[in-house]
Amino acid sequence: MTHHHHYHVIEGNNPPLLLLHGTGADEFDLIPLAQDIAPGSAIFSVRGNVSENGQNRYFKRTAEGVFDHEDLIRRTHELAKFIAETAPQHGMDPAQMIALGFSNGANIASSLFFLHPELLAGGILLRGMVPFMPTQTPDLASKKILLLSGIMDPIIPMDNARKLASIYQAGQADIIHTTFPTGHGLTQNDVLEAKQWFLNLVQE
Ligand code: MLT
């Protein structure tokens, strides 16, 4: 299974970013945000290959927040394989990559961490929720995760976002969960927080 994707190579040691867009967007949507957060990073951006009434997504759902579990699992494995095979062709090592996912993209990123914990180095999860409850606690030790949630998000109840953070904590990930007094859309606070987190990461 292949994916439309876009990549942008930058020489240097900064971790590459894996961009995963929200419902209805495409592989170009998060590029300005990525360049703002991590100007020195190469970019590998993948378009979701599920169409929901013409809107790109990474997996099927039956209603808002109600996911088609079987489809989610299958597409997570397919995406992991695609990244593992294709990113190195562009000179990027998936094991160094930081996912930058918004909404549906943050959710497939968490599914990647739960099912393929060895694949990526970490992630910036913008408005993420629990994609599914893992049957066993995934080994997420050394994964760097920044989860940014909106307290007034009508799509993601705070309990759900906190539950997501607790799964990463149980897996021993190095997670920071920050909440903002806002909704599902991103704000300047998200950008500033993500920028600072990324700067700390590369300076470690
Ligand atoms: C999802 O379907 O992954 C979430 O409900 C967020 C979204 O609307 O994409």
mmCIF file of C-alpha atoms and ligand atoms in Angstrom:
data_model
loop_
_atom_site.group_PDB
_atom_site.id
_atom_site.type_symbol
_atom_site.label_atom_id
_atom_site.label_comp_id
_atom_site.label_asym_id
_atom_site.label_seq_id
_atom_site.Cartn_x
_atom_site.Cartn_y
_atom_site.Cartn_z
ATOM 1 C CA MET A 1 0.000 0.000 0.000
ATOM 2 C CA THR A 2 1.490 3.316 -1.018
ATOM 3 C CA HIS A 3 0.765 6.852 0.131
ATOM 4 C CA HIS A 4 1.021 10.228 -1.535
ATOM 5 C CA HIS A 5 3.848 11.908 0.259
ATOM 6 C CA HIS A 6 6.055 14.940 0.153
ATOM 7 C CA TYR A 7 9.570 15.293 1.464
ATOM 8 C CA HIS A 8 12.031 18.058 1.984
ATOM 9 C CA VAL A 9 15.613 17.213 2.771
ATOM 10 C CA ILE A 10 17.794 19.415 4.977
ATOM 11 C CA GLU A 11 21.380 18.551 5.803
ATOM 12 C CA GLY A 12 22.216 18.547 9.474
ATOM 13 C CA ASN A 13 21.664 16.620 12.654
ATOM 14 C CA ASN A 14 18.209 17.777 13.674
ATOM 15 C CA PRO A 15 15.627 14.987 13.835
ATOM 16 C CA PRO A 16 13.403 14.793 10.757
ATOM 17 C CA LEU A 17 9.689 15.433 11.193
ATOM 18 C CA LEU A 18 6.961 13.034 10.112
ATOM 19 C CA LEU A 19 3.900 15.148 9.292
ATOM 20 C CA LEU A 20 0.443 13.644 9.777
ATOM 21 C CA HIS A 21 -2.423 15.974 8.916
ATOM 22 C CA GLY A 22 -5.955 16.352 10.272
ATOM 23 C CA THR A 23 -9.146 15.167 8.567
ATOM 24 C CA GLY A 24 -9.740 16.906 5.245
ATOM 25 C CA ALA A 25 -6.192 18.200 4.801
ATOM 26 C CA ASP A 26 -3.264 16.822 2.843
ATOM 27 C CA GLU A 27 0.500 16.351 2.979
ATOM 28 C CA PHE A 28 1.158 20.066 2.442
ATOM 29 C CA ASP A 29 -1.080 21.377 5.226
ATOM 30 C CA LEU A 30 1.333 21.149 8.169
ATOM 31 C CA ILE A 31 4.478 22.253 6.335
ATOM 32 C CA PRO A 32 4.387 25.927 7.439
ATOM 33 C CA LEU A 33 3.785 24.812 11.040
ATOM 34 C CA ALA A 34 6.635 22.291 10.850
ATOM 35 C CA GLN A 35 8.995 24.929 9.463
ATOM 36 C CA ASP A 36 8.008 27.254 12.271
ATOM 37 C CA ILE A 37 8.488 24.639 15.004
ATOM 38 C CA ALA A 38 11.605 22.993 13.608
ATOM 39 C CA PRO A 39 13.182 25.131 10.875
ATOM 40 C CA GLY A 40 16.308 22.958 10.676
ATOM 41 C CA SER A 41 14.522 19.636 10.223
ATOM 42 C CA ALA A 42 13.943 17.541 7.138
ATOM 43 C CA ILE A 43 10.288 16.774 6.448
ATOM 44 C CA PHE A 44 8.549 13.563 5.488
ATOM 45 C CA SER A 45 4.837 14.211 5.072
ATOM 46 C CA VAL A 46 2.278 11.520 4.318
ATOM 47 C CA ARG A 47 -1.276 11.912 3.056
ATOM 48 C CA GLY A 48 -3.935 9.705 4.661
ATOM 49 C CA ASN A 49 -5.302 7.281 2.077
ATOM 50 C CA VAL A 50 -8.834 6.929 3.409
ATOM 51 C CA SER A 51 -11.459 9.199 1.872
ATOM 52 C CA GLU A 52 -14.432 10.205 3.996
ATOM 53 C CA ASN A 53 -16.755 12.022 1.611
ATOM 54 C CA GLY A 54 -13.684 13.269 -0.228
ATOM 55 C CA GLN A 55 -11.811 14.208 2.958
ATOM 56 C CA ASN A 56 -8.419 12.562 3.520
ATOM 57 C CA ARG A 57 -7.934 10.574 6.731
ATOM 58 C CA TYR A 58 -5.602 7.847 7.974
ATOM 59 C CA PHE A 59 -8.313 5.367 9.028
ATOM 60 C CA LYS A 60 -12.084 4.929 8.879
ATOM 61 C CA ARG A 61 -14.559 5.981 11.541
ATOM 62 C CA THR A 62 -18.259 5.320 11.936
ATOM 63 C CA ALA A 63 -18.978 8.631 13.715
ATOM 64 C CA GLU A 64 -17.063 11.525 15.271
ATOM 65 C CA GLY A 65 -14.645 9.910 17.725
ATOM 66 C CA VAL A 66 -15.928 6.364 16.994
ATOM 67 C CA PHE A 67 -13.184 4.531 15.139
ATOM 68 C CA ASP A 68 -13.314 1.462 12.911
ATOM 69 C CA HIS A 69 -10.884 -0.557 15.008
ATOM 70 C CA GLU A 70 -10.084 -3.202 12.405
ATOM 71 C CA ASP A 71 -9.354 -0.581 9.754
ATOM 72 C CA LEU A 72 -7.272 1.468 12.205
ATOM 73 C CA ILE A 73 -5.058 -1.510 13.090
ATOM 74 C CA ARG A 74 -4.584 -2.588 9.475
ATOM 75 C CA ARG A 75 -3.773 0.917 8.255
ATOM 76 C CA THR A 76 -1.394 1.540 11.147
ATOM 77 C CA HIS A 77 0.635 -1.519 10.120
ATOM 78 C CA GLU A 78 0.564 -0.398 6.475
ATOM 79 C CA LEU A 79 1.683 3.124 7.363
ATOM 80 C CA ALA A 80 4.501 1.804 9.574
ATOM 81 C CA LYS A 81 5.739 -0.331 6.686
ATOM 82 C CA PHE A 82 5.487 2.592 4.251
ATOM 83 C CA ILE A 83 7.493 4.877 6.559
ATOM 84 C CA ALA A 84 10.109 2.203 7.305
ATOM 85 C CA GLU A 85 10.617 1.540 3.588
ATOM 86 C CA THR A 86 10.269 5.021 2.086
ATOM 87 C CA ALA A 87 11.862 7.473 4.552
ATOM 88 C CA PRO A 88 15.320 5.847 4.218
ATOM 89 C CA GLN A 89 15.066 6.244 0.427
ATOM 90 C CA HIS A 90 15.075 10.001 1.109
ATOM 91 C CA GLY A 91 17.993 9.737 3.525
ATOM 92 C CA MET A 92 15.854 9.866 6.684
ATOM 93 C CA ASP A 93 16.087 7.400 9.543
ATOM 94 C CA PRO A 94 12.601 6.703 10.971
ATOM 95 C CA ALA A 95 14.185 5.887 14.344
ATOM 96 C CA GLN A 96 15.282 9.555 14.585
ATOM 97 C CA MET A 97 11.920 10.935 13.499
ATOM 98 C CA ILE A 98 9.539 13.069 15.508
ATOM 99 C CA ALA A 99 5.909 12.804 14.413
ATOM 100 C CA LEU A 100 3.997 16.079 14.173
ATOM 101 C CA GLY A 101 0.339 15.102 14.056
ATOM 102 C CA PHE A 102 -2.827 17.135 14.274
ATOM 103 C CA SER A 103 -6.164 15.573 15.282
ATOM 104 C CA ASN A 104 -6.647 12.489 13.066
ATOM 105 C CA GLY A 105 -2.889 12.660 12.372
ATOM 106 C CA ALA A 106 -2.122 12.717 16.112
ATOM 107 C CA ASN A 107 -4.400 9.702 16.539
ATOM 108 C CA ILE A 108 -2.675 7.594 13.884
ATOM 109 C CA ALA A 109 0.655 8.695 15.427
ATOM 110 C CA SER A 110 -0.415 7.257 18.800
ATOM 111 C CA SER A 111 -1.565 4.095 17.067
ATOM 112 C CA LEU A 112 1.912 3.866 15.478
ATOM 113 C CA PHE A 113 3.536 4.272 18.916
ATOM 114 C CA PHE A 114 1.300 1.585 20.462
ATOM 115 C CA LEU A 115 1.745 -0.980 17.678
ATOM 116 C CA HIS A 116 5.275 -0.156 16.465
ATOM 117 C CA PRO A 117 7.044 1.446 19.452
ATOM 118 C CA GLU A 118 10.426 0.888 17.826
ATOM 119 C CA LEU A 119 9.592 2.926 14.703
ATOM 120 C CA LEU A 120 9.832 6.608 15.747
ATOM 121 C CA ALA A 121 11.729 8.666 18.347
ATOM 122 C CA GLY A 122 8.873 10.824 19.578
ATOM 123 C CA GLY A 123 5.944 12.989 18.696
ATOM 124 C CA ILE A 124 4.196 16.309 18.999
ATOM 125 C CA LEU A 125 0.547 15.336 19.307
ATOM 126 C CA LEU A 126 -1.792 18.249 18.704
ATOM 127 C CA ARG A 127 -5.363 17.591 19.896
ATOM 128 C CA GLY A 128 -4.828 13.842 20.175
ATOM 129 C CA MET A 129 -7.203 11.291 21.697
ATOM 130 C CA VAL A 130 -7.011 7.575 22.530
ATOM 131 C CA PRO A 131 -7.051 5.704 19.196
ATOM 132 C CA PHE A 132 -7.653 2.362 20.962
ATOM 133 C CA MET A 133 -6.816 0.849 24.330
ATOM 134 C CA PRO A 134 -3.697 -1.299 23.938
ATOM 135 C CA THR A 135 -4.189 -4.818 25.319
ATOM 136 C CA GLN A 136 -0.641 -4.742 26.716
ATOM 137 C CA THR A 137 1.235 -1.677 27.895
ATOM 138 C CA PRO A 138 3.535 -0.704 25.020
ATOM 139 C CA ASP A 139 7.221 -0.203 25.843
ATOM 140 C CA LEU A 140 7.606 3.521 25.190
ATOM 141 C CA ALA A 141 10.683 4.113 27.329
ATOM 142 C CA SER A 142 12.838 6.919 25.886
ATOM 143 C CA LYS A 143 10.062 8.158 23.561
ATOM 144 C CA LYS A 144 9.677 11.925 23.796
ATOM 145 C CA ILE A 145 6.061 13.009 23.594
ATOM 146 C CA LEU A 146 4.436 16.437 23.755
ATOM 147 C CA LEU A 147 0.624 16.280 23.937
ATOM 148 C CA LEU A 148 -1.192 19.596 23.556
ATOM 149 C CA SER A 149 -4.906 19.683 24.331
ATOM 150 C CA GLY A 150 -7.659 22.302 24.367
ATOM 151 C CA ILE A 151 -9.787 22.344 27.518
ATOM 152 C CA MET A 152 -12.821 23.427 25.486
ATOM 153 C CA ASP A 153 -12.209 21.027 22.612
ATOM 154 C CA PRO A 154 -15.698 19.862 21.513
ATOM 155 C CA ILE A 155 -14.228 16.801 19.716
ATOM 156 C CA ILE A 156 -11.885 15.538 22.429
ATOM 157 C CA PRO A 157 -13.143 15.470 26.030
ATOM 158 C CA MET A 158 -10.362 16.243 28.504
ATOM 159 C CA ASP A 159 -10.863 12.851 30.183
ATOM 160 C CA ASN A 160 -9.951 11.227 26.900
ATOM 161 C CA ALA A 161 -6.824 13.364 26.442
ATOM 162 C CA ARG A 162 -5.770 12.579 30.036
ATOM 163 C CA LYS A 163 -6.354 8.885 29.414
ATOM 164 C CA LEU A 164 -4.068 9.129 26.372
ATOM 165 C CA ALA A 165 -1.361 10.776 28.489
ATOM 166 C CA SER A 166 -1.727 8.012 31.089
ATOM 167 C CA ILE A 167 -1.096 5.301 28.451
ATOM 168 C CA TYR A 168 2.174 7.016 27.491
ATOM 169 C CA GLN A 169 3.071 7.367 31.176
ATOM 170 C CA ALA A 170 2.384 3.681 31.812
ATOM 171 C CA GLY A 171 4.698 2.861 28.887
ATOM 172 C CA GLN A 172 7.453 4.980 30.547
ATOM 173 C CA ALA A 173 7.470 7.595 27.790
ATOM 174 C CA ASP A 174 8.941 10.989 28.560
ATOM 175 C CA ILE A 175 5.641 12.845 28.119
ATOM 176 C CA ILE A 176 4.590 16.415 28.734
ATOM 177 C CA HIS A 177 0.846 17.074 28.574
ATOM 178 C CA THR A 178 -0.087 20.731 28.356
ATOM 179 C CA THR A 179 -3.632 22.058 28.197
ATOM 180 C CA PHE A 180 -4.715 25.440 26.884
ATOM 181 C CA PRO A 181 -7.994 27.311 27.450
ATOM 182 C CA THR A 182 -9.056 26.799 23.859
ATOM 183 C CA GLY A 183 -10.876 24.441 21.508
ATOM 184 C CA HIS A 184 -9.868 22.007 18.736
ATOM 185 C CA GLY A 185 -8.101 24.607 16.585
ATOM 186 C CA LEU A 186 -4.458 25.441 17.141
ATOM 187 C CA THR A 187 -3.372 28.723 18.703
ATOM 188 C CA GLN A 188 -0.133 30.649 18.984
ATOM 189 C CA ASN A 189 0.350 29.011 22.398
ATOM 190 C CA ASP A 190 0.544 25.603 20.736
ATOM 191 C CA VAL A 191 3.186 26.856 18.330
ATOM 192 C CA LEU A 192 5.279 28.488 21.063
ATOM 193 C CA GLU A 193 5.099 25.433 23.333
ATOM 194 C CA ALA A 194 5.975 23.037 20.510
ATOM 195 C CA LYS A 195 8.869 25.253 19.406
ATOM 196 C CA GLN A 196 10.321 25.378 22.912
ATOM 197 C CA TRP A 197 9.874 21.625 23.398
ATOM 198 C CA PHE A 198 11.650 20.933 20.114
ATOM 199 C CA LEU A 199 14.476 23.320 20.986
ATOM 200 C CA ASN A 200 14.966 21.516 24.318
ATOM 201 C CA LEU A 201 14.993 18.188 22.482
ATOM 202 C CA VAL A 202 17.754 19.155 20.069
ATOM 203 C CA GLN A 203 19.802 20.812 22.807
ATOM 204 C CA GLU A 204 19.735 17.757 25.114
HETATM 205 C C1 MLT B 1 -10.487 11.400 14.428
HETATM 206 O O1 MLT B 1 -11.402 11.049 13.698
HETATM 207 O O2 MLT B 1 -9.333 10.957 14.370
HETATM 208 C C2 MLT B 1 -10.810 12.444 15.428
HETATM 209 O O3 MLT B 1 -12.162 12.461 15.669
HETATM 210 C C3 MLT B 1 -10.338 13.784 15.037
HETATM 211 C C4 MLT B 1 -10.806 14.174 13.681
HETATM 212 O O4 MLT B 1 -11.874 14.780 13.552
HETATM 213 O O5 MLT B 1 -10.099 13.927 12.723
#
